PDB file of C-alpha atoms and ligand atoms in Angstrom:
ATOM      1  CA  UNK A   1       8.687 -24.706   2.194  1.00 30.00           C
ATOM      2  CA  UNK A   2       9.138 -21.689   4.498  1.00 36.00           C
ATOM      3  CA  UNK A   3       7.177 -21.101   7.682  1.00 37.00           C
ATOM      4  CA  UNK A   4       3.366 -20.751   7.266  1.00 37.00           C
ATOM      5  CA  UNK A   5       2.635 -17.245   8.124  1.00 42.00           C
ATOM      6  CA  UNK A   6      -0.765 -16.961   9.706  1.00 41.00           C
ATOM      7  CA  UNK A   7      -3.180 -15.244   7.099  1.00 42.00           C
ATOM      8  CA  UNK A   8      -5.613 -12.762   7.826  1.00 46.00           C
ATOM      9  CA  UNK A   9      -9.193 -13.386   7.752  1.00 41.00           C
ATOM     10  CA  UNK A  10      -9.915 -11.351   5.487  1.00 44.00           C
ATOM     11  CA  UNK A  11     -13.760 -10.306   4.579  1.00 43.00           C
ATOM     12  CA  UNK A  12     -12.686 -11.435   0.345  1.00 45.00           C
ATOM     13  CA  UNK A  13     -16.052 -11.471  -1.286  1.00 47.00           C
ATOM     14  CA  UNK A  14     -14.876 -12.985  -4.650  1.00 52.00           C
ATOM     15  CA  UNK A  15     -13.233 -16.080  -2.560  1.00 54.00           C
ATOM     16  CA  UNK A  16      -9.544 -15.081  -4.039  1.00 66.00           C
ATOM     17  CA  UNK A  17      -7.050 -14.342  -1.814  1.00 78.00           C
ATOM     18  CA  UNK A  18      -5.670 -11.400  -3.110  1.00 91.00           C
ATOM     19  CA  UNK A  19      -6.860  -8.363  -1.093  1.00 93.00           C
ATOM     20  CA  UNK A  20      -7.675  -4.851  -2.252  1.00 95.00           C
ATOM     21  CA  UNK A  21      -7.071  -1.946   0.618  1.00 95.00           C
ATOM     22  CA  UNK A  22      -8.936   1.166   0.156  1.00 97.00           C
ATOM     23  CA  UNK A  23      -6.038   3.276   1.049  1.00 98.00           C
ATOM     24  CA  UNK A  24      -7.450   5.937   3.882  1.00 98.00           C
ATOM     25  CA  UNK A  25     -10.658   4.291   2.404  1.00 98.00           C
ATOM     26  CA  UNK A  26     -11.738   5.461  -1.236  1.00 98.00           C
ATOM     27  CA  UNK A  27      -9.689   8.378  -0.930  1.00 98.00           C
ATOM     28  CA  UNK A  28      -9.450   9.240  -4.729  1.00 98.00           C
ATOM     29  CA  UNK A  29     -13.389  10.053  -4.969  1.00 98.00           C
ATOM     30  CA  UNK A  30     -13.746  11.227  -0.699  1.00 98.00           C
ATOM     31  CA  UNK A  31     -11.804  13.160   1.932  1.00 98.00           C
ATOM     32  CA  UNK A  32      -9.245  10.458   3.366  1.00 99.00           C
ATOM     33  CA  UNK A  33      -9.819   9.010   6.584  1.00 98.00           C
ATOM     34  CA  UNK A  34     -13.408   9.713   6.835  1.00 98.00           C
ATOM     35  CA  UNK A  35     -17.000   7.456   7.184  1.00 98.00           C
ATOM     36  CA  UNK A  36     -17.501   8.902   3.672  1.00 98.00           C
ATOM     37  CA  UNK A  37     -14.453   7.572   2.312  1.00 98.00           C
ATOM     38  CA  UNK A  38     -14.818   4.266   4.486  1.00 98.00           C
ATOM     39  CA  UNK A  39     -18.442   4.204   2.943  1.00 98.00           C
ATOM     40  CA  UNK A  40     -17.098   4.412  -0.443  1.00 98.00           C
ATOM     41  CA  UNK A  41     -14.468   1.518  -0.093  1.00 97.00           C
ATOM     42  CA  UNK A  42     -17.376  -0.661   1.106  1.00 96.00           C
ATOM     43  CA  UNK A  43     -19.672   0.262  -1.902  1.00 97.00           C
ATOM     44  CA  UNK A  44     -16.763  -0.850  -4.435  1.00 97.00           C
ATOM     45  CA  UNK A  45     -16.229  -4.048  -3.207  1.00 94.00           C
ATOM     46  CA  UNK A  46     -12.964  -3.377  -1.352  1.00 94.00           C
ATOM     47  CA  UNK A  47     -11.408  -6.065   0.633  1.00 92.00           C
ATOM     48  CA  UNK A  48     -10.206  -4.276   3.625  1.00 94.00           C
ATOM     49  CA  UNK A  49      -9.734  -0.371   4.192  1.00 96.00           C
ATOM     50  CA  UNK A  50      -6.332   1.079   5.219  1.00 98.00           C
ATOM     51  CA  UNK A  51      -6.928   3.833   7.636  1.00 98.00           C
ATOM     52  CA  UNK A  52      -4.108   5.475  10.370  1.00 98.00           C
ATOM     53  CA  UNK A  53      -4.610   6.369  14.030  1.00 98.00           C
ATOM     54  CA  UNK A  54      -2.986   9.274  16.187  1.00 98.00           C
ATOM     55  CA  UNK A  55      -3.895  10.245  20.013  1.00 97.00           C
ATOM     56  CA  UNK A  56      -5.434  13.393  21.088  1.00 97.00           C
ATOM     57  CA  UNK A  57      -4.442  15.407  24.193  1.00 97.00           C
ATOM     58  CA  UNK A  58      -7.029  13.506  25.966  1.00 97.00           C
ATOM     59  CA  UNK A  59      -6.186  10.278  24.845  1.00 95.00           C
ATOM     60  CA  UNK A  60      -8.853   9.302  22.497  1.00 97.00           C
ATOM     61  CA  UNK A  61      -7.665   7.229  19.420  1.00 98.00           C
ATOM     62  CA  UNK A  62      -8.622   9.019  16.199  1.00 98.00           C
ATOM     63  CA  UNK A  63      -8.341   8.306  12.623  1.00 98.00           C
ATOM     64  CA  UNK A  64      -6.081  10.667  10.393  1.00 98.00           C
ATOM     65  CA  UNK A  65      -2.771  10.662   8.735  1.00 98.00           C
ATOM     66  CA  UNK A  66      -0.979  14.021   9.424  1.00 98.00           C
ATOM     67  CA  UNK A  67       0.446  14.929  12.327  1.00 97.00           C
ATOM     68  CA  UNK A  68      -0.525  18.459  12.098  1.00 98.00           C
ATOM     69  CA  UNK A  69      -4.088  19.049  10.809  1.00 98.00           C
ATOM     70  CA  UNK A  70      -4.407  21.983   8.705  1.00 98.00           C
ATOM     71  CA  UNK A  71      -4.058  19.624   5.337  1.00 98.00           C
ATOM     72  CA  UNK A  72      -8.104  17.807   5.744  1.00 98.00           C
ATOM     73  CA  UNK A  73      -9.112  19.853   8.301  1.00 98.00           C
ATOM     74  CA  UNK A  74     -10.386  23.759   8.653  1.00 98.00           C
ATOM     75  CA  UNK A  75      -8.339  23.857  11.532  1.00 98.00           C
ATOM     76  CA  UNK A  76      -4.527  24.713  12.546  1.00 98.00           C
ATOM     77  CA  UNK A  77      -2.183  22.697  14.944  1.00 98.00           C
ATOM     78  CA  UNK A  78      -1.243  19.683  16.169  1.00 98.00           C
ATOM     79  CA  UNK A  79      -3.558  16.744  16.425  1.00 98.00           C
ATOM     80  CA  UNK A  80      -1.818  15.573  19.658  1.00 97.00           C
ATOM     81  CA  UNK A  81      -3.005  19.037  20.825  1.00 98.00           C
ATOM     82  CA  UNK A  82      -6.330  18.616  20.537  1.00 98.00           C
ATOM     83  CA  UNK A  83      -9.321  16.946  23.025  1.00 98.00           C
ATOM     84  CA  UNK A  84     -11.723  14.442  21.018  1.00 98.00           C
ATOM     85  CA  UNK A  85     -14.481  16.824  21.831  1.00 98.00           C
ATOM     86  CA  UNK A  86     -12.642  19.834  19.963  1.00 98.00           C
ATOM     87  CA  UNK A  87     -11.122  18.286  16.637  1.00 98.00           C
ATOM     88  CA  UNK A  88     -15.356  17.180  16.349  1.00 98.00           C
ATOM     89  CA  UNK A  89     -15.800  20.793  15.621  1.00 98.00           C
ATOM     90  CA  UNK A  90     -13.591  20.745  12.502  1.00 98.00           C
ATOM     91  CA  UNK A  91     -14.746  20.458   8.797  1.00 98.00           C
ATOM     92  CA  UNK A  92     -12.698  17.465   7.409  1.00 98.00           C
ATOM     93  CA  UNK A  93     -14.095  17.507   4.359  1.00 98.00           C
ATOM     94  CA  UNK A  94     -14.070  20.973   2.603  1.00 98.00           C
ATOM     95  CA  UNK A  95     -10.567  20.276   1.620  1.00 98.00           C
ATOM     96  CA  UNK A  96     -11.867  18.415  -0.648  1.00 98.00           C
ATOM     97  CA  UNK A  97     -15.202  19.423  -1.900  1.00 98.00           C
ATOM     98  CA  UNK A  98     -17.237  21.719  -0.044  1.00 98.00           C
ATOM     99  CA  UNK A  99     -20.376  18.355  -0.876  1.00 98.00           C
ATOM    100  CA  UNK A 100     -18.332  16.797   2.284  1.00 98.00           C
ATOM    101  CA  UNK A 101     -18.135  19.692   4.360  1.00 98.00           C
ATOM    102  CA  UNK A 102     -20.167  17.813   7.020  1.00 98.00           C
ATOM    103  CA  UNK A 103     -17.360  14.981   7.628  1.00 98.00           C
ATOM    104  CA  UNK A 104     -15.530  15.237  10.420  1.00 98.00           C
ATOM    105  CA  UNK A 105     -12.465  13.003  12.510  1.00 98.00           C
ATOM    106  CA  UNK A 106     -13.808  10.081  13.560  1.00 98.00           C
ATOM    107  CA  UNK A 107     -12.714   7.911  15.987  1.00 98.00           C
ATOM    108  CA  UNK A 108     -11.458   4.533  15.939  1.00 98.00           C
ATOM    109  CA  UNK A 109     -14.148   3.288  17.628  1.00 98.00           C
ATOM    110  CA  UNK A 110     -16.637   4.812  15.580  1.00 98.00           C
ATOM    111  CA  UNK A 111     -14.704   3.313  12.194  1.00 98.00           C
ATOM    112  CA  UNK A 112     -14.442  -0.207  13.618  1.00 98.00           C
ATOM    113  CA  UNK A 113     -18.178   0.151  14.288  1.00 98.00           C
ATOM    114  CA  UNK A 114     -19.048   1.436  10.897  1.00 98.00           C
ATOM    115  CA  UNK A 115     -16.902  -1.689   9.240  1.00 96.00           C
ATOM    116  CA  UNK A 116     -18.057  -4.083  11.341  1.00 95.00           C
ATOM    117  CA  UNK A 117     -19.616  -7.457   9.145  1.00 92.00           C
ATOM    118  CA  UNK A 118     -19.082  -5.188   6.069  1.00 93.00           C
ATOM    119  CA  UNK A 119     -15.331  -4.644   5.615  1.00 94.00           C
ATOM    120  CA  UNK A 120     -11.757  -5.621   7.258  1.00 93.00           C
ATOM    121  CA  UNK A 121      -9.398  -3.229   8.632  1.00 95.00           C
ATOM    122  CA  UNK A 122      -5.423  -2.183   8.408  1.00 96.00           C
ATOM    123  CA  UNK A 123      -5.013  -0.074  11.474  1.00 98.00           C
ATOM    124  CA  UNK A 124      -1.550   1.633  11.026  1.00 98.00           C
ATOM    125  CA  UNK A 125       0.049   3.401  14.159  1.00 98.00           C
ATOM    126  CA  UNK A 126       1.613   6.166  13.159  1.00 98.00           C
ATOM    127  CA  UNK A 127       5.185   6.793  14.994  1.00 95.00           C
ATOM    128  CA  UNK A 128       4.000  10.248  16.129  1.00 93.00           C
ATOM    129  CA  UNK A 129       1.796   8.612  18.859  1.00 94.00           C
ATOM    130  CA  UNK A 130       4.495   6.127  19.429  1.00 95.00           C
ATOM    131  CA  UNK A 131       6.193   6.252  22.920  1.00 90.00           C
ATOM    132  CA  UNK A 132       8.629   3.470  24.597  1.00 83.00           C
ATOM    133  CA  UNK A 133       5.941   2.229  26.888  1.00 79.00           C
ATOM    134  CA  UNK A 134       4.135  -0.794  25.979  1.00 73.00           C
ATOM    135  CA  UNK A 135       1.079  -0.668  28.579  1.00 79.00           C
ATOM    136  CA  UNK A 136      -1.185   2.150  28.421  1.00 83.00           C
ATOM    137  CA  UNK A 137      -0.153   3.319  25.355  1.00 94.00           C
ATOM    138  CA  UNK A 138      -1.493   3.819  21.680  1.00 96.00           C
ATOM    139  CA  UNK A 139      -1.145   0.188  21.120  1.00 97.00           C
ATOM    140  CA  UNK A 140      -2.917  -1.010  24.338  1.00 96.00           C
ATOM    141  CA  UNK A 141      -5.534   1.086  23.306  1.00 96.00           C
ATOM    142  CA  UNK A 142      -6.190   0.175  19.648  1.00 97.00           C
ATOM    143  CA  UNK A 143      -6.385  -3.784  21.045  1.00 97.00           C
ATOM    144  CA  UNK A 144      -8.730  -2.866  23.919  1.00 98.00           C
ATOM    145  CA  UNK A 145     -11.170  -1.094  20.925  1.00 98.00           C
ATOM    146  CA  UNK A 146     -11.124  -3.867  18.453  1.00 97.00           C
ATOM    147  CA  UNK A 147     -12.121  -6.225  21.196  1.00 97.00           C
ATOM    148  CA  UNK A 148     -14.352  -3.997  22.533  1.00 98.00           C
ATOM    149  CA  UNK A 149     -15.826  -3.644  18.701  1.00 97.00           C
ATOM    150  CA  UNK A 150     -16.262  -7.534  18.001  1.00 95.00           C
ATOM    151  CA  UNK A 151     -13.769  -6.459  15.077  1.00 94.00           C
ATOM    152  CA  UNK A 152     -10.913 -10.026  16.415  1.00 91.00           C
ATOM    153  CA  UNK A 153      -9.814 -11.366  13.551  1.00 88.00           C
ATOM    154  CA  UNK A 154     -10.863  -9.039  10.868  1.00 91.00           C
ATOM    155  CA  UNK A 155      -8.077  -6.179  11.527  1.00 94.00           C
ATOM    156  CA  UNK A 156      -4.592  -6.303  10.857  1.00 95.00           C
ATOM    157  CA  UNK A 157      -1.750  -4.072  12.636  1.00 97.00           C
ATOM    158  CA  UNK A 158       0.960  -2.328  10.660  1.00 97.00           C
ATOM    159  CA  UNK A 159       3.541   0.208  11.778  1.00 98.00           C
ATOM    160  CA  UNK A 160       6.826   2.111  10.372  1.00 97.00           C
ATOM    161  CA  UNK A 161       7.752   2.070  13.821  1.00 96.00           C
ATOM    162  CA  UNK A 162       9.490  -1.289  14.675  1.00 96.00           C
ATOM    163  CA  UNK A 163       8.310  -0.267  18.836  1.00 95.00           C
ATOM    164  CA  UNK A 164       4.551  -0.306  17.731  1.00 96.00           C
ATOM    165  CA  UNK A 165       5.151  -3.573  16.423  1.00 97.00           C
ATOM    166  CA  UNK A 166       7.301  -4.914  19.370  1.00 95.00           C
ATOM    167  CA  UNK A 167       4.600  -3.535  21.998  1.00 96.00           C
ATOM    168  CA  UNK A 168       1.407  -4.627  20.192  1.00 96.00           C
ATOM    169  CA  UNK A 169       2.886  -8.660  20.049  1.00 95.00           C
ATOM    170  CA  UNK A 170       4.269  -8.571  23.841  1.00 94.00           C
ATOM    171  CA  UNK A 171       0.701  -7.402  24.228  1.00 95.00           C
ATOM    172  CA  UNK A 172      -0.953  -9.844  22.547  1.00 95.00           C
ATOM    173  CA  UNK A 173       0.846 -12.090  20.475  1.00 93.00           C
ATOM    174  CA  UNK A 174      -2.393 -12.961  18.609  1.00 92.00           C
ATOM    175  CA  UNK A 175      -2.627 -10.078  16.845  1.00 94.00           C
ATOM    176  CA  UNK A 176      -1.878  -9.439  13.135  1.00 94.00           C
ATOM    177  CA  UNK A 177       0.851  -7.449  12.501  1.00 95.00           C
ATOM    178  CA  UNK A 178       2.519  -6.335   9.246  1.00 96.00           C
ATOM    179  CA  UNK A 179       5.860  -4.784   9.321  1.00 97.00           C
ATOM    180  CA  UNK A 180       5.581  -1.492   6.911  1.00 98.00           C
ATOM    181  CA  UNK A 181       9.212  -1.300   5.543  1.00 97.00           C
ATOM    182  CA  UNK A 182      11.900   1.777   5.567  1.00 95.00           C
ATOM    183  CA  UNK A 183      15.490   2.022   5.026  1.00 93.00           C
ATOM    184  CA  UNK A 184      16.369   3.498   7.816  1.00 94.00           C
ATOM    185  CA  UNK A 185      15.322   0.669  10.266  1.00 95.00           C
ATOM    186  CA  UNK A 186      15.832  -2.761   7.984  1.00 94.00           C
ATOM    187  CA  UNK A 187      18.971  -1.212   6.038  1.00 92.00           C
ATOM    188  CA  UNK A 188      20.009  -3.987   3.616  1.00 92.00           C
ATOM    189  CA  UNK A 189      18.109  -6.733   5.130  1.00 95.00           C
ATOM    190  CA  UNK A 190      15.405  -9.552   3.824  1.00 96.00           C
ATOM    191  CA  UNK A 191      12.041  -9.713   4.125  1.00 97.00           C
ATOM    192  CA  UNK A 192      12.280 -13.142   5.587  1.00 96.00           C
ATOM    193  CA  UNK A 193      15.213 -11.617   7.828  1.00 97.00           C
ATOM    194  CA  UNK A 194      12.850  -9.096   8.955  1.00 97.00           C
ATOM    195  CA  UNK A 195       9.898 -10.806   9.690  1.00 95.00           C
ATOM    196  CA  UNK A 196      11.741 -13.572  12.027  1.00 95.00           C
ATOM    197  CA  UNK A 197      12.996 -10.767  13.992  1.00 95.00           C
ATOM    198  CA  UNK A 198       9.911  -8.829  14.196  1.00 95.00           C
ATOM    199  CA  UNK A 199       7.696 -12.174  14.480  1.00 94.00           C
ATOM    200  CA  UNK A 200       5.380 -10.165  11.917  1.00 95.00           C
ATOM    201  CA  UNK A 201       2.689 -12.009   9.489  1.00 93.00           C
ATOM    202  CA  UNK A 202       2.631  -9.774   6.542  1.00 94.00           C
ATOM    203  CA  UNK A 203       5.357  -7.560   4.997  1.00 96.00           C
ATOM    204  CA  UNK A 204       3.758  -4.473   3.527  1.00 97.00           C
ATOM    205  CA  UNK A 205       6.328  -1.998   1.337  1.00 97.00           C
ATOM    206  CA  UNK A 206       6.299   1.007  -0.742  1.00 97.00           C
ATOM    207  CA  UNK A 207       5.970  -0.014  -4.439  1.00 96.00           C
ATOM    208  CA  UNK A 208       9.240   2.070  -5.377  1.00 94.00           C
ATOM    209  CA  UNK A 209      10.999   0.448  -2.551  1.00 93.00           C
ATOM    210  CA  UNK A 210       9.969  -3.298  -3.538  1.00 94.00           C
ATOM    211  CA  UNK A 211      13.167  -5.016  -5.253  1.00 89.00           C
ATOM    212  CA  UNK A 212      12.768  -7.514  -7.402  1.00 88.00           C
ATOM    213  CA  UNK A 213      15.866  -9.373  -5.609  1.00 89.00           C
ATOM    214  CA  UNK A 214      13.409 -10.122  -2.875  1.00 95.00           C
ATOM    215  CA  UNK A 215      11.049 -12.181  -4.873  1.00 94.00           C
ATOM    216  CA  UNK A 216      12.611 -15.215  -4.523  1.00 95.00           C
ATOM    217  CA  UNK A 217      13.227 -14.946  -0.745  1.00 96.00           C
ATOM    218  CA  UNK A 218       9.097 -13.686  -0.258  1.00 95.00           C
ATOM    219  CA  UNK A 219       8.271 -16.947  -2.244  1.00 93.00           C
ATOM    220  CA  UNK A 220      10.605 -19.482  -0.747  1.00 94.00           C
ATOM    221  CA  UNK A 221       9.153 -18.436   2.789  1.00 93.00           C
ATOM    222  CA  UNK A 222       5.456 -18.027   1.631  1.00 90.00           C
ATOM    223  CA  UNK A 223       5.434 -13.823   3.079  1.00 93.00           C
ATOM    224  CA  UNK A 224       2.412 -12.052   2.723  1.00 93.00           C
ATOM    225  CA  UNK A 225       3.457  -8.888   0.729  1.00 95.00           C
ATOM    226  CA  UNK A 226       0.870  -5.480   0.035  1.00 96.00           C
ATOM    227  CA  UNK A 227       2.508  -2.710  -1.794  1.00 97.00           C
ATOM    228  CA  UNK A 228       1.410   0.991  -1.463  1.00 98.00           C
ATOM    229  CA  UNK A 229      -0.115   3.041  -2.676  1.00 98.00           C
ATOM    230  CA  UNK A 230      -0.883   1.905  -6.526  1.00 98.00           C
ATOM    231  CA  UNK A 231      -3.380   4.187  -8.188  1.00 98.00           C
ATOM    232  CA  UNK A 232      -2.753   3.422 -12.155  1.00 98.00           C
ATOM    233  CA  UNK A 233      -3.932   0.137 -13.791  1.00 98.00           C
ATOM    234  CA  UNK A 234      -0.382  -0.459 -15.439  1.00 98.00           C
ATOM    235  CA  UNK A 235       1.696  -0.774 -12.054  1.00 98.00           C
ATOM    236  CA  UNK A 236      -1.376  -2.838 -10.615  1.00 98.00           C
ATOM    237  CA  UNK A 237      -0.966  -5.608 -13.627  1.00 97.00           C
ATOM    238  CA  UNK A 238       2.618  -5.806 -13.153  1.00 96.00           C
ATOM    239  CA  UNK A 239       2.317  -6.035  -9.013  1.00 96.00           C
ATOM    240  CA  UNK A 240      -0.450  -8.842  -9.608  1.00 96.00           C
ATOM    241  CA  UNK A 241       1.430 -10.821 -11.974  1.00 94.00           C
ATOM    242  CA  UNK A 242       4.776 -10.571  -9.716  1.00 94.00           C
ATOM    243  CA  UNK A 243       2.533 -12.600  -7.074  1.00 92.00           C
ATOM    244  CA  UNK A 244       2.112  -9.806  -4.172  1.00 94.00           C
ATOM    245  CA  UNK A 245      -0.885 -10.812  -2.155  1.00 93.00           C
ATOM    246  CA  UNK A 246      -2.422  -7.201  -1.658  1.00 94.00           C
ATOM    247  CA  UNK A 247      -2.263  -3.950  -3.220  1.00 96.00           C
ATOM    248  CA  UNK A 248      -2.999  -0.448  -1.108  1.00 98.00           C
ATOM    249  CA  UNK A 249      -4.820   2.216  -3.584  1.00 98.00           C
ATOM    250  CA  UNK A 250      -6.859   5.716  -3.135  1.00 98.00           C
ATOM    251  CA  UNK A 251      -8.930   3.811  -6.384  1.00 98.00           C
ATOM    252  CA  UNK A 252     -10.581   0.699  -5.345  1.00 98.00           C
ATOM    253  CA  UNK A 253     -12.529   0.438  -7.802  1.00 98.00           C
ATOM    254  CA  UNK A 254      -9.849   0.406 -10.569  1.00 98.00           C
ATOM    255  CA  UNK A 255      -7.846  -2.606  -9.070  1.00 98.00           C
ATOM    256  CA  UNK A 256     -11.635  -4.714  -8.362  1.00 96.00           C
ATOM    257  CA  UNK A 257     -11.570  -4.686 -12.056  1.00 97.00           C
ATOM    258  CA  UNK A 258      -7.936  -5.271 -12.679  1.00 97.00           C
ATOM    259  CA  UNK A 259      -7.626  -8.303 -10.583  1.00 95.00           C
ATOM    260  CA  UNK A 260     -10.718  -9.556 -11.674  1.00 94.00           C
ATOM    261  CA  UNK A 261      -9.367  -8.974 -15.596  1.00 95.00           C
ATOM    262  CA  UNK A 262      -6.625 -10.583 -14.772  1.00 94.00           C
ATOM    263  CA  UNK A 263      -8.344 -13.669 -12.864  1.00 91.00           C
ATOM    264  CA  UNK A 264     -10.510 -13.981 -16.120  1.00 92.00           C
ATOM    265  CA  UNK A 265      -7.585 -14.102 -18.279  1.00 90.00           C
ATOM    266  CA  UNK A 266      -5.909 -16.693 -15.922  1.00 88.00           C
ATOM    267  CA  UNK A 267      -8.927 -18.883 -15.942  1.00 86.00           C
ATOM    268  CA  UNK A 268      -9.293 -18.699 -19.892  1.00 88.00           C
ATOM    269  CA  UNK A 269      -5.604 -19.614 -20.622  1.00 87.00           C
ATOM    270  CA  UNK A 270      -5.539 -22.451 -17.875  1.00 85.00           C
ATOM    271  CA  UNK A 271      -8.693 -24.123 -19.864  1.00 84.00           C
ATOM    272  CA  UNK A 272      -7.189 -23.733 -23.279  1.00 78.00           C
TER     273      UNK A 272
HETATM  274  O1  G3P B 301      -0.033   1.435   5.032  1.00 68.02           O
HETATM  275  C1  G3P B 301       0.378   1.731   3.736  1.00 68.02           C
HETATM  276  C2  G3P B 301       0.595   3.206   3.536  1.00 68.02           C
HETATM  277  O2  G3P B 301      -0.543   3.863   3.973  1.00 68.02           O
HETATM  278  C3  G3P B 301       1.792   3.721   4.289  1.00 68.02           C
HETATM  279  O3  G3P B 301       2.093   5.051   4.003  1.00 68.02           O
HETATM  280  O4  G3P B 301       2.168   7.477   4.385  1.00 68.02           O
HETATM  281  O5  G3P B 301       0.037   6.440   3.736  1.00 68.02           O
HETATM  282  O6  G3P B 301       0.962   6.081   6.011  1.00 68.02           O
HETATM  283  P1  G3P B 301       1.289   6.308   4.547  1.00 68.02           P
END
């Protein structure tokens, strides 16, 4: 038996434990990143919602994925560039369809708000916002909010950057943390190799990077592993039935009724 990672307390309203993560909430049907597409996630039953979180020039945290802003937004630039007060100004939702033109960047605190007692959270620091101090910077910050929010225990951490990781456990070492896997840090190395050196509690991993070599190793130590992103039903069946304990998708409502298919199938054969 390997060593019990802690699990995340997860908001799971069918009382499984296999969580579905609105990727940048329902971002198939809403612009990514946004109350909207939070809204949405909530609405189809979602587990938790994935969203990612950048500084601005004044040293807000704020929810989006790029690091330059013309993609969602009306606007041009850097986000890093930008006050709080002047990315509010920006359309983030035309991009998408002009019914969402009113969205705009929201902040962290205003998503941890919105989710609070409805939904759990996957708050990934992206490595543009990462620096090599571990006070007063982004990941300081994104603990001091969650606290602030009454959100303890219902958000996990995840980073590509192995620093973000590092800083938010010398921080607190309470937090939940899931390593997000590349190459180019964790070369040739397992899961469970991983994990002990990050002291991490989930293992999260692209799904055309998972190997099926690992398998045995995420078993015998009892990891947590969420792939990303999955949006077709096939690949969802065939990351349920290999066992991974979450699955990150822009359609939430797709894998709801996938797992639950495949729970229902489970259940049938076990009475026969
Ligand atoms: O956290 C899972 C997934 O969102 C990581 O990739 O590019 O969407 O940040 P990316």
């Amino acid at each position: 038996m390997g060593k019990p990672y802690h699990l995340f307390k997860y908001h799971c309203q069918d009382g499984d434990d296999f969580t579905v993560i609105a990727h940048r909430g329902a971002s198939a049907y809403y612009p990514e990143n946004t109350i909207p597409s939070f809204e949405g996630a909530i609405e189809m039953g979602a587990d938790m919602v994935e969203l990612d979180v950048q500084l601005t020039s004044d040293k807000e945290v704020v929810v989006f994925h790029d690091e330059k802003i013309s993609r969602c937004t009306d606007g041009r630039g850097r986000i890093a560039d930008y006050t709080l007060a002047s990315l509010k100004k920006l359309d983030a939702g035309s991009w998408f369809d002009k019914d969402f033109k009113n969205a705009r960047i929201p902040a962290l605190a205003e998503v941890l708000k919105f989710c609070k007692d409805k939904i759990a959270v996957n708050i990934e620091i992206k490595t543009e916002a990462v620096n090599k101090m571990f006070f007063g910077g982004i990941e300081e910050k994104c603990l001091k909010i969650v606290e602030q929010s009454g959100m303890n225990g219902h958000v996990v951490f995840s980073s590509f950057d192995p620093r973000a990781i590092m800083h938010l456990k010398q921080i607190d070492n309470t937090a939940a943390v899931a390593v997000l896997f590349e190459k180019k840090h964790y070369g040739s190395k397992l899961p469970s190799d991983i994990m002990e050196s990050l002291g991490t509690d989930a293992f999260n991993c692209s799904g055309s990077y998972f190997k099926k070599k690992w398998l045995a190793d995420v078993e015998l130590n009892n990891i947590p592993v969420n792939i990303y992103t999955v949006n077709d039903a096939r690949n969802m069946k065939r990351f349920i039935n290999m066992g991974v304990s979450g699955i990150f998708t822009n359609n939430p409502d797709i894998l709801k009724r996938v797992a639950a298919d495949i729970k229902q199938m489970q259940k049938s054969e076990s009475q026969e």
